[in-house]
Amino acid sequence: MPRPPPRRPPQVITLDAMGAGDMRLHVTRVPSGPPPPTGPLVSTFFTIFVFTGGSGRGRHLETVELRAGDVHLVPEGVEHQPLEVADLAGWIVSVDPLLLRALGPLWPGQPRIRGEAGPAPARSLLLRGLLRLRPEPARLRRIEQLVAEMAAELRERKWAAEHAAHAWLVLLLAELVRELQEHAPAASPLVGGIVRDALAFIEAHCLEPLSLKDVASAVGRTPSHLANAIRQETGLTVSDWLRAHRMSEARRRLRDTDESVETIANAVGYADVTHFIRVFRRTHDMTPRGWRERRRAAP
């Protein structure tokens, strides 16, 4: 039986490649410019897609339908792929993760104090790149207006343009967080109470030794019942969710610190550095050291 062709590694997209120049924030009008890349992508920046017209398809962990009125949130480091996007219109907001962190606790994708859960299940959804919002018309118009104002500041480059654009970004994030708080459970299949509670517990304890039995005990269910519920509602296992959180923190430390791979492995819950390297390679198709070198060499 012939072997399947080797998996194509994702193309890494940087803010500079998006045209940000010396800015930590960039807004792209769709459709405009060159056609989107084909194949799997990994962005080094947080992306907010605001679709104002047309329809299409893309892929995060699964194939997702894209349509006017959607707002999709894709964190840095999460693989995604445009499939049918030629008919779509709207905006792409690309944000340096360091800028997001500078905004403090406003945004649920921020690194948190160890043991502190973000708004569940929003942070887990953001982490996996599965979060799709469908705001009501009034909020959607407000979101589109904020993005347009941000784009104008960045395009015209008047005095203090970057500071003004950051102010519009804060207002945009505020609208998105309000939407998350009010309607996020309805925007995703993750509405089951025990699944929500389990994801919150995993978020709070992801950097500690943690097993399915621990999570099941925390939500008052048997391990088999919880495993089936999470698998049915999310398509992922407890181990998948735990690994996603740990890999996200590992990427942050590789990017933002000079800590050794051994130190990072221990900090994100892996006592065995060899096991950590193996898991990281399986997730990212390269070693932690290679990922760090490639990220820092990116323009």
CSV table of N, CA and C in Angstrom, one decimal, residues 227-294:
chain,number,residue,atom,x,y,z
A,227,ALA,N,-15.1,12.2,29.2
A,227,ALA,CA,-14.4,12.0,28.0
A,227,ALA,C,-15.3,11.9,26.8
A,228,ASN,N,-16.4,11.2,26.9
A,228,ASN,CA,-17.4,11.1,25.8
A,228,ASN,C,-18.0,12.5,25.6
A,229,ALA,N,-18.4,13.2,26.7
A,229,ALA,CA,-19.1,14.5,26.5
A,229,ALA,C,-18.1,15.5,25.8
A,230,ILE,N,-16.9,15.6,26.2
A,230,ILE,CA,-16.0,16.5,25.6
A,230,ILE,C,-15.7,16.1,24.1
A,231,ARG,N,-15.5,14.8,23.9
A,231,ARG,CA,-15.3,14.4,22.5
A,231,ARG,C,-16.4,14.6,21.6
A,232,GLN,N,-17.6,14.4,22.1
A,232,GLN,CA,-18.9,14.6,21.3
A,232,GLN,C,-19.1,16.1,21.0
A,233,GLU,N,-18.9,17.0,22.0
A,233,GLU,CA,-19.2,18.4,21.7
A,233,GLU,C,-18.1,19.2,21.1
A,234,THR,N,-16.8,18.7,21.2
A,234,THR,CA,-15.7,19.5,20.7
A,234,THR,C,-14.9,18.8,19.6
A,235,GLY,N,-15.1,17.4,19.5
A,235,GLY,CA,-14.3,16.7,18.6
A,235,GLY,C,-12.9,16.5,19.1
A,236,LEU,N,-12.5,16.9,20.3
A,236,LEU,CA,-11.2,16.8,20.9
A,236,LEU,C,-11.3,16.1,22.2
A,237,THR,N,-10.1,15.6,22.6
A,237,THR,CA,-10.0,14.9,23.9
A,237,THR,C,-9.5,15.8,25.0
A,238,VAL,N,-9.6,15.4,26.2
A,238,VAL,CA,-9.0,16.2,27.3
A,238,VAL,C,-7.5,16.4,27.1
A,239,SER,N,-6.9,15.4,26.6
A,239,SER,CA,-5.4,15.5,26.3
A,239,SER,C,-5.2,16.5,25.2
A,240,ASP,N,-6.0,16.6,24.2
A,240,ASP,CA,-5.9,17.6,23.1
A,240,ASP,C,-6.0,19.0,23.7
A,241,TRP,N,-7.0,19.2,24.5
A,241,TRP,CA,-7.1,20.6,25.1
A,241,TRP,C,-6.0,20.9,26.0
A,242,LEU,N,-5.5,20.0,26.8
A,242,LEU,CA,-4.4,20.2,27.7
A,242,LEU,C,-3.1,20.5,26.9
A,243,ARG,N,-2.9,19.7,25.9
A,243,ARG,CA,-1.7,20.0,25.1
A,243,ARG,C,-1.8,21.3,24.4
A,244,ALA,N,-3.0,21.7,23.9
A,244,ALA,CA,-3.1,23.0,23.2
A,244,ALA,C,-2.7,24.2,24.1
A,245,HIS,N,-3.2,24.1,25.4
A,245,HIS,CA,-2.8,25.2,26.3
A,245,HIS,C,-1.3,25.2,26.6
A,246,ARG,N,-0.8,24.0,26.8
A,246,ARG,CA,0.7,23.9,27.2
A,246,ARG,C,1.5,24.4,26.0
A,247,MET,N,1.1,24.0,24.8
A,247,MET,CA,1.9,24.4,23.6
A,247,MET,C,1.8,25.9,23.4
A,248,SER,N,0.7,26.5,23.7
A,248,SER,CA,0.5,28.0,23.6
A,248,SER,C,1.5,28.7,24.5
A,249,GLU,N,1.5,28.2,25.8
A,249,GLU,CA,2.4,28.8,26.7
A,249,GLU,C,3.9,28.6,26.3
A,250,ALA,N,4.2,27.4,25.8
A,250,ALA,CA,5.5,27.1,25.4
A,250,ALA,C,6.0,28.0,24.2
A,251,ARG,N,5.1,28.3,23.3
A,251,ARG,CA,5.4,29.2,22.2
A,251,ARG,C,5.6,30.6,22.7
A,252,ARG,N,4.8,31.0,23.7
A,252,ARG,CA,5.0,32.4,24.3
A,252,ARG,C,6.4,32.5,24.9
A,253,ARG,N,6.8,31.5,25.7
A,253,ARG,CA,8.1,31.5,26.3
A,253,ARG,C,9.2,31.5,25.3
A,254,LEU,N,9.1,30.6,24.3
A,254,LEU,CA,10.1,30.5,23.3
A,254,LEU,C,10.3,31.9,22.6
A,255,ARG,N,9.2,32.6,22.3
A,255,ARG,CA,9.2,33.8,21.6
A,255,ARG,C,9.7,35.0,22.4
A,256,ASP,N,9.2,35.0,23.7
A,256,ASP,CA,9.4,36.2,24.5
A,256,ASP,C,10.5,36.2,25.5
A,257,THR,N,11.1,35.0,25.8
A,257,THR,CA,12.1,34.8,26.8
A,257,THR,C,13.3,34.1,26.2
A,258,ASP,N,14.4,34.1,27.0
A,258,ASP,CA,15.6,33.4,26.6
A,258,ASP,C,15.8,32.1,27.4
A,259,GLU,N,14.7,31.7,28.0
A,259,GLU,CA,14.7,30.5,28.9
A,259,GLU,C,15.2,29.2,28.0
A,260,SER,N,15.8,28.3,28.6
A,260,SER,CA,16.3,27.1,27.9
A,260,SER,C,15.0,26.2,27.7
A,261,VAL,N,15.2,25.3,26.7
A,261,VAL,CA,14.1,24.4,26.4
A,261,VAL,C,13.8,23.6,27.6
A,262,GLU,N,14.8,23.2,28.4
A,262,GLU,CA,14.5,22.4,29.6
A,262,GLU,C,13.7,23.1,30.6
A,263,THR,N,14.0,24.4,30.8
A,263,THR,CA,13.2,25.2,31.7
A,263,THR,C,11.8,25.4,31.3
A,264,ILE,N,11.6,25.6,30.0
A,264,ILE,CA,10.3,25.8,29.4
A,264,ILE,C,9.5,24.5,29.5
A,265,ALA,N,10.1,23.4,29.3
A,265,ALA,CA,9.4,22.1,29.4
A,265,ALA,C,8.8,21.9,30.8
A,266,ASN,N,9.7,22.2,31.8
A,266,ASN,CA,9.2,22.1,33.2
A,266,ASN,C,8.1,23.1,33.5
A,267,ALA,N,8.2,24.3,33.0
A,267,ALA,CA,7.3,25.3,33.3
A,267,ALA,C,5.9,25.1,32.7
A,268,VAL,N,5.8,24.3,31.6
A,268,VAL,CA,4.5,24.1,31.0
A,268,VAL,C,4.0,22.6,31.3
A,269,GLY,N,4.6,22.0,32.3
A,269,GLY,CA,4.0,20.7,32.8
A,269,GLY,C,4.6,19.5,32.3
A,270,TYR,N,5.8,19.5,31.7
A,270,TYR,CA,6.5,18.3,31.2
A,270,TYR,C,7.8,18.1,32.0
A,271,ALA,N,7.8,17.1,32.9
A,271,ALA,CA,9.0,16.8,33.7
A,271,ALA,C,10.1,16.2,32.8
A,272,ASP,N,9.7,15.6,31.7
A,272,ASP,CA,10.7,15.0,30.8
A,272,ASP,C,10.9,15.8,29.5
A,273,VAL,N,12.0,16.5,29.4
A,273,VAL,CA,12.2,17.4,28.3
A,273,VAL,C,12.2,16.7,26.9
A,274,THR,N,12.6,15.4,26.9
A,274,THR,CA,12.5,14.6,25.7
A,274,THR,C,11.1,14.5,25.2
A,275,HIS,N,10.2,14.2,26.2
A,275,HIS,CA,8.8,14.0,25.9
A,275,HIS,C,8.2,15.4,25.4
A,276,PHE,N,8.6,16.5,26.0
A,276,PHE,CA,8.2,17.8,25.6
A,276,PHE,C,8.6,18.1,24.2
A,277,ILE,N,9.8,17.8,23.8
A,277,ILE,CA,10.3,18.1,22.5
A,277,ILE,C,9.6,17.2,21.5
A,278,ARG,N,9.3,16.0,21.8
A,278,ARG,CA,8.5,15.1,20.9
A,278,ARG,C,7.1,15.6,20.7
A,279,VAL,N,6.5,16.1,21.8
A,279,VAL,CA,5.1,16.6,21.6
A,279,VAL,C,5.1,17.9,20.8
A,280,PHE,N,6.1,18.7,21.1
A,280,PHE,CA,6.2,20.0,20.3
A,280,PHE,C,6.4,19.7,18.8
A,281,ARG,N,7.3,18.8,18.6
A,281,ARG,CA,7.6,18.5,17.1
A,281,ARG,C,6.4,17.9,16.4
A,282,ARG,N,5.7,17.1,17.1
A,282,ARG,CA,4.5,16.5,16.5
A,282,ARG,C,3.4,17.6,16.3
A,283,THR,N,3.4,18.6,17.1
A,283,THR,CA,2.4,19.6,17.0
A,283,THR,C,2.8,20.7,15.9
A,284,HIS,N,4.1,21.0,15.8
A,284,HIS,CA,4.5,22.1,15.0
A,284,HIS,C,5.5,21.7,13.9
A,285,ASP,N,5.7,20.4,13.7
A,285,ASP,CA,6.6,19.9,12.6
A,285,ASP,C,8.0,20.5,12.8
A,286,MET,N,8.4,20.9,13.9
A,286,MET,CA,9.8,21.3,14.2
A,286,MET,C,10.1,21.3,15.7
A,287,THR,N,11.3,21.3,16.1
A,287,THR,CA,11.7,21.2,17.5
A,287,THR,C,11.4,22.6,18.1
A,288,PRO,N,11.4,22.7,19.4
A,288,PRO,CA,11.2,24.0,20.1
A,288,PRO,C,12.4,24.9,19.7
A,289,ARG,N,13.6,24.4,19.7
A,289,ARG,CA,14.7,25.3,19.3
A,289,ARG,C,14.6,25.8,17.8
A,290,GLY,N,14.2,24.9,16.9
A,290,GLY,CA,14.0,25.3,15.5
A,290,GLY,C,12.9,26.3,15.4
A,291,TRP,N,11.8,26.2,16.2
A,291,TRP,CA,10.7,27.1,16.1
A,291,TRP,C,11.1,28.5,16.6
A,292,ARG,N,11.9,28.5,17.7
A,292,ARG,CA,12.4,29.8,18.2
A,292,ARG,C,13.3,30.5,17.2
A,293,GLU,N,14.2,29.7,16.6
A,293,GLU,CA,15.2,30.3,15.6
A,293,GLU,C,14.4,30.8,14.4
A,294,ARG,N,13.4,30.1,13.9
A,294,ARG,CA,12.7,30.5,12.8
A,294,ARG,C,11.8,31.7,13.1
